[in-house]
PDB file of C-alpha atoms in Angstrom:
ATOM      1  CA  UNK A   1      51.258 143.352 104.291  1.00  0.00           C
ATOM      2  CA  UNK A   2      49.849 146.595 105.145  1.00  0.00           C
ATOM      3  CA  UNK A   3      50.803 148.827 108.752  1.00  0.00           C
ATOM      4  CA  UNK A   4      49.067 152.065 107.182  1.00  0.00           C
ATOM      5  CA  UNK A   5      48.040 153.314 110.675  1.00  0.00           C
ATOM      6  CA  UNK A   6      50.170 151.559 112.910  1.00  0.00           C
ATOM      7  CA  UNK A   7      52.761 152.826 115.039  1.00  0.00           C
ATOM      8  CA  UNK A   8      56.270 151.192 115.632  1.00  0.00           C
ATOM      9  CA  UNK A   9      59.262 152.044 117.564  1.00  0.00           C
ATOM     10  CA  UNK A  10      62.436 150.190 116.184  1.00  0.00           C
ATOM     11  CA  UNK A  11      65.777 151.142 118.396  1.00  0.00           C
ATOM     12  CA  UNK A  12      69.282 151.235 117.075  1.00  0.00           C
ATOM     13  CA  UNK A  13      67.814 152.465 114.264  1.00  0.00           C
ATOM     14  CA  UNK A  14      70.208 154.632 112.650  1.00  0.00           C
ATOM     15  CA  UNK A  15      71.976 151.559 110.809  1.00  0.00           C
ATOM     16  CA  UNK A  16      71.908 147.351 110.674  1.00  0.00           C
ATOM     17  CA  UNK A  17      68.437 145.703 110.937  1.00  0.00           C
ATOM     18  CA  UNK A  18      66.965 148.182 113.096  1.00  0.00           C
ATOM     19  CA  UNK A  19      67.313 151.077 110.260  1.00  0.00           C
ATOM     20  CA  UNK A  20      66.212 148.113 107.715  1.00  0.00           C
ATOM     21  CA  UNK A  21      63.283 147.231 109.815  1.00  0.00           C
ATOM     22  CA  UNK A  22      61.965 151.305 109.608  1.00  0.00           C
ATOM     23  CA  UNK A  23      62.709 151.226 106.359  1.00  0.00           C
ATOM     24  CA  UNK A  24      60.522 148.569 105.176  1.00  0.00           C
ATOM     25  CA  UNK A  25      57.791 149.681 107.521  1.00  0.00           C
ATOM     26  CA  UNK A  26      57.435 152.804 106.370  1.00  0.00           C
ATOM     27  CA  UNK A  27      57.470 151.194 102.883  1.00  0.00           C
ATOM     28  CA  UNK A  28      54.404 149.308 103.597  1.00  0.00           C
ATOM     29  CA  UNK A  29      52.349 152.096 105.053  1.00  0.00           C
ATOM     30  CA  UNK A  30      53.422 151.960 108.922  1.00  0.00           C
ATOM     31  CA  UNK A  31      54.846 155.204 110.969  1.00  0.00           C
ATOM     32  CA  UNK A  32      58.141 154.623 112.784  1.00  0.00           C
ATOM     33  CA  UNK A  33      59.999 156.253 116.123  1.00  0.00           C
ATOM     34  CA  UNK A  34      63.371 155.638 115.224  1.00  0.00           C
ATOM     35  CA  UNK A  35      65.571 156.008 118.171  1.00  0.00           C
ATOM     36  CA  UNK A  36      69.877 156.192 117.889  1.00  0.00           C
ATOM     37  CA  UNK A  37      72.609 157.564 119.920  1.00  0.00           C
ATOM     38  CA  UNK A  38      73.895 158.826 116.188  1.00  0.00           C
ATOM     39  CA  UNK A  39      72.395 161.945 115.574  1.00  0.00           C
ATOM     40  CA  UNK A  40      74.177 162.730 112.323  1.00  0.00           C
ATOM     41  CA  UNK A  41      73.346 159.468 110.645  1.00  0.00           C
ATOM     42  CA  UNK A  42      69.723 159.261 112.221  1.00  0.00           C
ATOM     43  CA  UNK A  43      68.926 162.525 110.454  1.00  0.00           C
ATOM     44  CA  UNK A  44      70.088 161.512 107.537  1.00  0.00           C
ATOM     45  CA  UNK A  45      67.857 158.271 107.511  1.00  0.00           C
ATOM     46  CA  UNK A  46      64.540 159.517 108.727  1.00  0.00           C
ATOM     47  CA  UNK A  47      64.971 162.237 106.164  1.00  0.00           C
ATOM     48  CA  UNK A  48      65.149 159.571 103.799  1.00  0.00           C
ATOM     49  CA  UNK A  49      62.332 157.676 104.680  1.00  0.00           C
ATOM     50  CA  UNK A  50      60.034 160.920 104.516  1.00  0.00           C
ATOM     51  CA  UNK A  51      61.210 162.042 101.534  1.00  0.00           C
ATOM     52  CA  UNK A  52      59.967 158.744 100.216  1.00  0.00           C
ATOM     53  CA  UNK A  53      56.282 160.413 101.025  1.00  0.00           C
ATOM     54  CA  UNK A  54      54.762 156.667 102.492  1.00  0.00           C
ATOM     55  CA  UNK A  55      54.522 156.220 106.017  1.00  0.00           C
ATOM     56  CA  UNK A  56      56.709 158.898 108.397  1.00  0.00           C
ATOM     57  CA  UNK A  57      59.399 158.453 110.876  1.00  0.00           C
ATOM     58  CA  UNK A  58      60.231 160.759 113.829  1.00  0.00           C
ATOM     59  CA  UNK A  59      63.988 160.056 115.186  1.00  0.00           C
ATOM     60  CA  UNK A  60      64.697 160.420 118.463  1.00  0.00           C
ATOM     61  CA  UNK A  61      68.251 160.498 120.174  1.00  0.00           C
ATOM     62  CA  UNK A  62      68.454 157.900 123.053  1.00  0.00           C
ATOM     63  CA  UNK A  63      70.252 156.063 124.459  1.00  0.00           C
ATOM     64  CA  UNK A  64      68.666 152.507 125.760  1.00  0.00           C
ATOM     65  CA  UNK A  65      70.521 152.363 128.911  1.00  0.00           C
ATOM     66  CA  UNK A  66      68.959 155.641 130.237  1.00  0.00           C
ATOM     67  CA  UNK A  67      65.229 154.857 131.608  1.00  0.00           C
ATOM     68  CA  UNK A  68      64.509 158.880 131.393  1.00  0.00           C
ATOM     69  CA  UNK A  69      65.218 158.596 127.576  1.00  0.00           C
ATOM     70  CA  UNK A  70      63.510 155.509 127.103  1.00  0.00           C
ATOM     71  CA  UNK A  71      60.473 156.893 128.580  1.00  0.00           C
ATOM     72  CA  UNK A  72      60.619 160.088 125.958  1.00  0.00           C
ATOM     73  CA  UNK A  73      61.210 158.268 123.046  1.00  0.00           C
ATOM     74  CA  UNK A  74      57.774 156.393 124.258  1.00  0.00           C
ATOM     75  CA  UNK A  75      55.735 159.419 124.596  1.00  0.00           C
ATOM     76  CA  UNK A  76      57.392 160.842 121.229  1.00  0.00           C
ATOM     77  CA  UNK A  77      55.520 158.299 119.798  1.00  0.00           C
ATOM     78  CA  UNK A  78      52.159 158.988 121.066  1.00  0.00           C
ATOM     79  CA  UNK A  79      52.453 162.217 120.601  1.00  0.00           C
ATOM     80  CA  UNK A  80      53.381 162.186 117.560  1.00  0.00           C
ATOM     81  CA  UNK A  81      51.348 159.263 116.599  1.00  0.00           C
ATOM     82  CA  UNK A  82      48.883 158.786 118.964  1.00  0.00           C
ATOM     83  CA  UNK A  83      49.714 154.876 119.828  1.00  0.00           C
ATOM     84  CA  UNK A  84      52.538 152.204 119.815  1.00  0.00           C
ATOM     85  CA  UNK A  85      51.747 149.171 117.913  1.00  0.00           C
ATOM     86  CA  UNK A  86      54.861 147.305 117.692  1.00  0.00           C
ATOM     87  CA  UNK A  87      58.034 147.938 119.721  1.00  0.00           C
ATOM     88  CA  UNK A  88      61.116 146.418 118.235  1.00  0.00           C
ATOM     89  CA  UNK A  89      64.445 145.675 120.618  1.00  0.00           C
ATOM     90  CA  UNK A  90      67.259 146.052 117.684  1.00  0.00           C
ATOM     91  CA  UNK A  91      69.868 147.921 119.514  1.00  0.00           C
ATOM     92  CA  UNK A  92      72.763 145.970 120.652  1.00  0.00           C
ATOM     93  CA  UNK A  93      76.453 144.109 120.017  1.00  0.00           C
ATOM     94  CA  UNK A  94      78.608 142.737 121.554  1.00  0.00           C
ATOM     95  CA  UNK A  95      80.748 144.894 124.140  1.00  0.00           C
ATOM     96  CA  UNK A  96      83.947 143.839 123.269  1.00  0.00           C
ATOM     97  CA  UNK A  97      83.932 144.481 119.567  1.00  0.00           C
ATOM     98  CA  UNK A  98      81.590 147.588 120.095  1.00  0.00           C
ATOM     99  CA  UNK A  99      83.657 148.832 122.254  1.00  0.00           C
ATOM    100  CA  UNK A 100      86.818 147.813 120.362  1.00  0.00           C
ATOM    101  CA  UNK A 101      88.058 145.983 123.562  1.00  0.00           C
ATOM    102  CA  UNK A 102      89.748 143.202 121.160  1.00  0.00           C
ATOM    103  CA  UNK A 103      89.766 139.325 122.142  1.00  0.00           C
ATOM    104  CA  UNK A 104      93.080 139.144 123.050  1.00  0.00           C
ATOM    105  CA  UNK A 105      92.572 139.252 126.590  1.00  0.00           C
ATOM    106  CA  UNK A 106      90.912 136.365 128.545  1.00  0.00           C
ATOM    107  CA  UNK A 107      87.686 137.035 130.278  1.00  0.00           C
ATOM    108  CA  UNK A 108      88.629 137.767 133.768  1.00  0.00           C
ATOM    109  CA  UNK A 109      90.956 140.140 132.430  1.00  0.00           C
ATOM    110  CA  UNK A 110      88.742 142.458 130.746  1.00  0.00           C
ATOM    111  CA  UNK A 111      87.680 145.576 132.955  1.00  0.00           C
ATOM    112  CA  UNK A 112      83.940 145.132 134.040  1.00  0.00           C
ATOM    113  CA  UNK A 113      82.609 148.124 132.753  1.00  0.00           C
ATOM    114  CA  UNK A 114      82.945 146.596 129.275  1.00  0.00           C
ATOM    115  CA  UNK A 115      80.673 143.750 130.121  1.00  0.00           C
ATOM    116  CA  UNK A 116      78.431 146.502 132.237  1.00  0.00           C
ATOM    117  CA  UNK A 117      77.687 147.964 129.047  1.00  0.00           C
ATOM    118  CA  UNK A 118      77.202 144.916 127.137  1.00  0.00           C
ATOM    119  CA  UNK A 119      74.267 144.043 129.966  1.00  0.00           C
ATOM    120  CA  UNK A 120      72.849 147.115 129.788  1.00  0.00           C
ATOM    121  CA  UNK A 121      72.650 147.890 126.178  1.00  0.00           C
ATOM    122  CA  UNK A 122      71.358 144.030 125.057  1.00  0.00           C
ATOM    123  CA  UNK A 123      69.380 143.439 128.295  1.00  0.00           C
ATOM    124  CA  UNK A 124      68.196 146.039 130.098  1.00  0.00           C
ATOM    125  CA  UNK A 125      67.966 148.204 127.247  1.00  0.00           C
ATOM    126  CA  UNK A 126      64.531 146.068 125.927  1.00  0.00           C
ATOM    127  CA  UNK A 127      63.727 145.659 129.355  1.00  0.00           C
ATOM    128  CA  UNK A 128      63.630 148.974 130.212  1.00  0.00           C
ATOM    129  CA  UNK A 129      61.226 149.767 126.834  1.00  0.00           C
ATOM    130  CA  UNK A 130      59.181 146.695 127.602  1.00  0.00           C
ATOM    131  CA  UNK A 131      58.485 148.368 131.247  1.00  0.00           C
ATOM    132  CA  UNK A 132      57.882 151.879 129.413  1.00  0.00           C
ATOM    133  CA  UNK A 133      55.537 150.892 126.379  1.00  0.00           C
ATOM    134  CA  UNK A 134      53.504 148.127 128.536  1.00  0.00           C
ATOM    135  CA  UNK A 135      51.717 151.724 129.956  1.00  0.00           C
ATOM    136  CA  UNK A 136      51.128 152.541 126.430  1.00  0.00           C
ATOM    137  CA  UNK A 137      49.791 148.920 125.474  1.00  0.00           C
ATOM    138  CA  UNK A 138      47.913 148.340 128.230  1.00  0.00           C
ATOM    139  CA  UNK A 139      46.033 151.416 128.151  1.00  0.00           C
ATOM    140  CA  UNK A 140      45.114 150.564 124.231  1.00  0.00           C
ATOM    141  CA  UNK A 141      44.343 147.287 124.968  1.00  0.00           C
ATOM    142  CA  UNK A 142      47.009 145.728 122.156  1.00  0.00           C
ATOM    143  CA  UNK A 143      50.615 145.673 121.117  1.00  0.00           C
ATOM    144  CA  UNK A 144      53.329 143.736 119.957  1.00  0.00           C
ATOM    145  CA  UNK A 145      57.021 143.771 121.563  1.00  0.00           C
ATOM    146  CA  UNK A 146      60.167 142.206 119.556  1.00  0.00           C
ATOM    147  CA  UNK A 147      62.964 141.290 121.349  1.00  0.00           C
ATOM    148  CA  UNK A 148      66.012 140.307 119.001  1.00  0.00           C
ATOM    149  CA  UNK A 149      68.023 137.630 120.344  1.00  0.00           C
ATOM    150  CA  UNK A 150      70.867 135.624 119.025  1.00  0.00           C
ATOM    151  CA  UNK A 151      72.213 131.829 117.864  1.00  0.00           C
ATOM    152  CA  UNK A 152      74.519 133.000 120.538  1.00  0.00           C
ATOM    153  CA  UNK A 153      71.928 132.776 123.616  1.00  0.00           C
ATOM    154  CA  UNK A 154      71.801 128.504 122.918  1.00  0.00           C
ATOM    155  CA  UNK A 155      75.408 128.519 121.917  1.00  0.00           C
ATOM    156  CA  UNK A 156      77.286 130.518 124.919  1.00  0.00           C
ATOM    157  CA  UNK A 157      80.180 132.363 124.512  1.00  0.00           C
ATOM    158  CA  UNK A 158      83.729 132.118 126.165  1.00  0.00           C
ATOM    159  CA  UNK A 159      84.937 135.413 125.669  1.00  0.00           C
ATOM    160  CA  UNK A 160      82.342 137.750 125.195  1.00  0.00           C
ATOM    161  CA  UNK A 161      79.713 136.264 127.891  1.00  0.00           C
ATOM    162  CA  UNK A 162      78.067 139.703 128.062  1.00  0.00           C
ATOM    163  CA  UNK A 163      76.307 139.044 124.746  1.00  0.00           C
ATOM    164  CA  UNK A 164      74.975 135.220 125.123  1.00  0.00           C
ATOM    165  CA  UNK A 165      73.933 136.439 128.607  1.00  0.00           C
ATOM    166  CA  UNK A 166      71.783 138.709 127.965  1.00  0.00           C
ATOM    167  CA  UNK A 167      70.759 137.082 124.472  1.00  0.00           C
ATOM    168  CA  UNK A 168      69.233 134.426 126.351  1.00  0.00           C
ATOM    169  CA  UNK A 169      67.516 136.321 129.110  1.00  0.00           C
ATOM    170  CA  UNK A 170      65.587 137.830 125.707  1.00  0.00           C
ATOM    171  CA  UNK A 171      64.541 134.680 124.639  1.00  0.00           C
ATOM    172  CA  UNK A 172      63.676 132.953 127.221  1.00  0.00           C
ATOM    173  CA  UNK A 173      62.820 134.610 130.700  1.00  0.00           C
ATOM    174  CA  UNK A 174      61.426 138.362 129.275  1.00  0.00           C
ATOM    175  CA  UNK A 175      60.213 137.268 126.378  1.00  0.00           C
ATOM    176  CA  UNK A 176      58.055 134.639 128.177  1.00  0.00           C
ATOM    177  CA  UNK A 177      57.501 137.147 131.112  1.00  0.00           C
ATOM    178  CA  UNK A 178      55.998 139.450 128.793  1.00  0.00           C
ATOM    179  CA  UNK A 179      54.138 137.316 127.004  1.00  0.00           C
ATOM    180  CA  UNK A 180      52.217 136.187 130.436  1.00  0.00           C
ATOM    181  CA  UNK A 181      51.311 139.730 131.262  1.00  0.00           C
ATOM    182  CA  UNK A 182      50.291 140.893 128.121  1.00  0.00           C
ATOM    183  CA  UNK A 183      47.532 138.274 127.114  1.00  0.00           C
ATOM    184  CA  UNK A 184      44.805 139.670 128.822  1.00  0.00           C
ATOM    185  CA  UNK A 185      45.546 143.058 127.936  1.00  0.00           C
ATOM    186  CA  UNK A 186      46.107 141.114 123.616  1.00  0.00           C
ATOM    187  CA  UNK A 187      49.854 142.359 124.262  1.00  0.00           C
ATOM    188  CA  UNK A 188      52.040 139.990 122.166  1.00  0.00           C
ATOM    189  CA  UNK A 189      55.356 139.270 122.659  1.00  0.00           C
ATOM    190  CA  UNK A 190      58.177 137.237 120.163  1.00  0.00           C
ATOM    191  CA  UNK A 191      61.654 136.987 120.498  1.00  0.00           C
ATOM    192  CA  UNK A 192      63.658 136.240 117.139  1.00  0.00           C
ATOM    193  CA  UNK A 193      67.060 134.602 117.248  1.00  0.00           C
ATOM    194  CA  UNK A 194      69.167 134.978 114.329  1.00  0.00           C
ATOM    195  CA  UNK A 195      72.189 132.895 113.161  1.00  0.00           C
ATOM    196  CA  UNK A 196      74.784 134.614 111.268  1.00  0.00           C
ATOM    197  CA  UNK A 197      73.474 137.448 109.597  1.00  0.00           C
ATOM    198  CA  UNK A 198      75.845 139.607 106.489  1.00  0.00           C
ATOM    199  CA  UNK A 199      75.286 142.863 108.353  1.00  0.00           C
ATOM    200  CA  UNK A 200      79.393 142.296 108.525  1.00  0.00           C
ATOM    201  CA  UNK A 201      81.254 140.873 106.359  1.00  0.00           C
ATOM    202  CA  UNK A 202      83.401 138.559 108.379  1.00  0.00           C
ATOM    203  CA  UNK A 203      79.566 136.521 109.491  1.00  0.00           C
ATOM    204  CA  UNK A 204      79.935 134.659 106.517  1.00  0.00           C
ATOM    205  CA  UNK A 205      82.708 133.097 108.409  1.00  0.00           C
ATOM    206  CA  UNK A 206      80.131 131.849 111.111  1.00  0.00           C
ATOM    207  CA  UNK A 207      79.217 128.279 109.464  1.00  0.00           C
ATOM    208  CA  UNK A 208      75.746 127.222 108.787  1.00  0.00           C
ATOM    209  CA  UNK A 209      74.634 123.660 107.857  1.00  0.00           C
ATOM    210  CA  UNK A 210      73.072 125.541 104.636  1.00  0.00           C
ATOM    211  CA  UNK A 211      76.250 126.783 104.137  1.00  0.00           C
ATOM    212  CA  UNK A 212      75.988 130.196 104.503  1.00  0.00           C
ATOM    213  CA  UNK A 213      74.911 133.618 106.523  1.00  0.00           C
ATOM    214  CA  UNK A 214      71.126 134.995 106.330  1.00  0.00           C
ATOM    215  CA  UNK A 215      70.436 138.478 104.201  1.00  0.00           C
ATOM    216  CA  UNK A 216      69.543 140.933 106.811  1.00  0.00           C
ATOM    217  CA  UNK A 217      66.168 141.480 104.834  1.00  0.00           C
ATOM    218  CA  UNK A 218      65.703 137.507 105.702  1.00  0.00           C
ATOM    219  CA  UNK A 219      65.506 138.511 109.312  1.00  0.00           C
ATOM    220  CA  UNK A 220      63.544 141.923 108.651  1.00  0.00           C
ATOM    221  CA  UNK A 221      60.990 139.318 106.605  1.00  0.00           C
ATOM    222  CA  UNK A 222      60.305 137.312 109.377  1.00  0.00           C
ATOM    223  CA  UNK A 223      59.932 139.954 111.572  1.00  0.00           C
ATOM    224  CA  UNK A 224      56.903 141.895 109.772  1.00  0.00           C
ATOM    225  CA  UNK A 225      55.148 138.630 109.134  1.00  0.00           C
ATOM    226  CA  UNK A 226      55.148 138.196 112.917  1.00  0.00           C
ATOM    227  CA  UNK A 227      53.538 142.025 112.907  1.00  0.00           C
ATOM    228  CA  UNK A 228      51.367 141.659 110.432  1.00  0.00           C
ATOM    229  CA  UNK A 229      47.432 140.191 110.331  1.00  0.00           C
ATOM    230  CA  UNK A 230      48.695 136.516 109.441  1.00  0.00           C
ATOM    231  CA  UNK A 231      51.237 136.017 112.408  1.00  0.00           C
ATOM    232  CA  UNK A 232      48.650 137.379 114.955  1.00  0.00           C
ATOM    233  CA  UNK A 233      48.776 133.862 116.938  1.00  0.00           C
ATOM    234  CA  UNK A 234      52.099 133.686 117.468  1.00  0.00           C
ATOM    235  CA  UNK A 235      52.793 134.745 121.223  1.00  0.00           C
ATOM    236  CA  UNK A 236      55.613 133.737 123.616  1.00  0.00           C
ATOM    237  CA  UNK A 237      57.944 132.388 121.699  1.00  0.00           C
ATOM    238  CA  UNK A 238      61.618 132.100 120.498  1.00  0.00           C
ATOM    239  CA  UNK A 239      61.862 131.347 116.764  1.00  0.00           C
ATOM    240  CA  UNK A 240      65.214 130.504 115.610  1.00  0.00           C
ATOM    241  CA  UNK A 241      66.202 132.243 112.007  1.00  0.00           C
ATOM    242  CA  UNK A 242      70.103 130.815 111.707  1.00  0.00           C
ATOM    243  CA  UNK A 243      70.306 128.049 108.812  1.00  0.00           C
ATOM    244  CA  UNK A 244      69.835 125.125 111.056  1.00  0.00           C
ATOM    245  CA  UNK A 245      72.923 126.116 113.007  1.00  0.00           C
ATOM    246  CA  UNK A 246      71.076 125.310 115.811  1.00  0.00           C
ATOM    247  CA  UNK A 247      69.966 122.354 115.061  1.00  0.00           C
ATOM    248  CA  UNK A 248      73.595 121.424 113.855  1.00  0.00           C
ATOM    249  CA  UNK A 249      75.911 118.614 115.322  1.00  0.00           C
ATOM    250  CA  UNK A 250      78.386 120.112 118.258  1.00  0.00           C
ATOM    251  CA  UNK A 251      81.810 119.225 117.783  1.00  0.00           C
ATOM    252  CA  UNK A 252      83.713 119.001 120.528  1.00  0.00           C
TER     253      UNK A 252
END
């Protein structure tokens, strides 16, 4: 696969697949925004990426529940690179371990601002860059949006229903919603739903009928093949990367 010339923005990009996903773009020609709230660490990475001497990366500090932001970190990329060919939705978690909230409490119990954020960051977060690059794409005639959703959005959640919430509004409703508006303008749009994925340790503890978590680069793999020449008819969907977990048995 080759992205020499094309543009992507990747969010939460300053570590986890979104830092993986620049990485390996840059590696196979492609120029990346990468946009953090971590301004120490994002440094750090895009220095390493363009010390590498392939494609470049720009960082850019935002934060993906401010619309203002989210609307520079778009036209950092155009300026900088003159057009956005593939906007990637990595930033998210959920609210009560990001947060470090803890499980003890029951639902109900937990102050709303915690599952505020949780919205915001894993819902309205790619919404709000889907509104703000579809300018972008529209104009150029082409793009490519990928939403990151979760095993999670099928699967529901008890306790932290902030995260299968908004999991599943990315795979179903905007990434369909998306994908209607964009076709005549050849604006693409795929969600991709992991299982349990070792960017922690303690996934390997989520079960899998294949008995085990996915590599992040797995994930990242899937992901550029989507972006790339030979996944170019692939539009509106919600593909499923989790071992067959889905696909697994419920026991009640």
């Amino acid at each position: 696969m080759d992205f020499t010339g094309k543009t992507a923005i990747s969010t939460g990009a300053a570590s986890g697949m979104g830092l993986l996903f620049a990485q390996n773009f840059t590696d196979l020609g492609g120029n990346v925004v990468m946009c953090d709230v971590n301004e120490k660490v994002l440094d750090e990475k895009v220095k390493e990426i363009n010390e590498k001497g392939k494609g470049k990366a720009v960082g850019v500090i935002c934060d993906v529940r401010d619309y203002a932001q989210v609307c520079a970190a778009r036209d950092k990329a155009v300026e900088v690179f003159g057009s956005i060919d593939i906007m990637a939705n990595f930033a998210g978690g959920t609210a009560r371990r990001m947060l470090n909230v803890g499980w003890e409490a029951d639902f109900p119990d937990v102050p709303i601002d915690v599952f505020d954020w949780g919205l915001d960051v894993n819902l309205k977060g790619p919404f709000y860059f889907a509104h703000a690059v579809l300018k972008q794409m529209r104009e150029q005639n082409s793009g490519l949006i990928i939403n990151i959703g979760s095993i999670s959005g099928a699967e529901g959640d008890g306790q932290g229903m902030d995260y299968p919430t908004a999991k599943a509004g990315l795979m179903y409703g905007l990434t369909k919603s998306i994908s209607q508006y964009g076709a005549p303008h050849h604006i693409r749009c795929v969600c991709i739903s992991p299982g349990p994925v070792l960017t922690r340790a303690d996934m390997a503890k989520m079960g899998t009928p294949m008995g085990r978590a996915a590599e992040p680069q797995e994930i990242i793999d899937l992901i550029l093949f989507v972006a790339s020449e030979k996944g170019q008819f692939i539009d509106g969907e919600n593909i499923m990367i989790d071992g067959g977990r889905n696909a697994a048995r419920r026991n009640c």
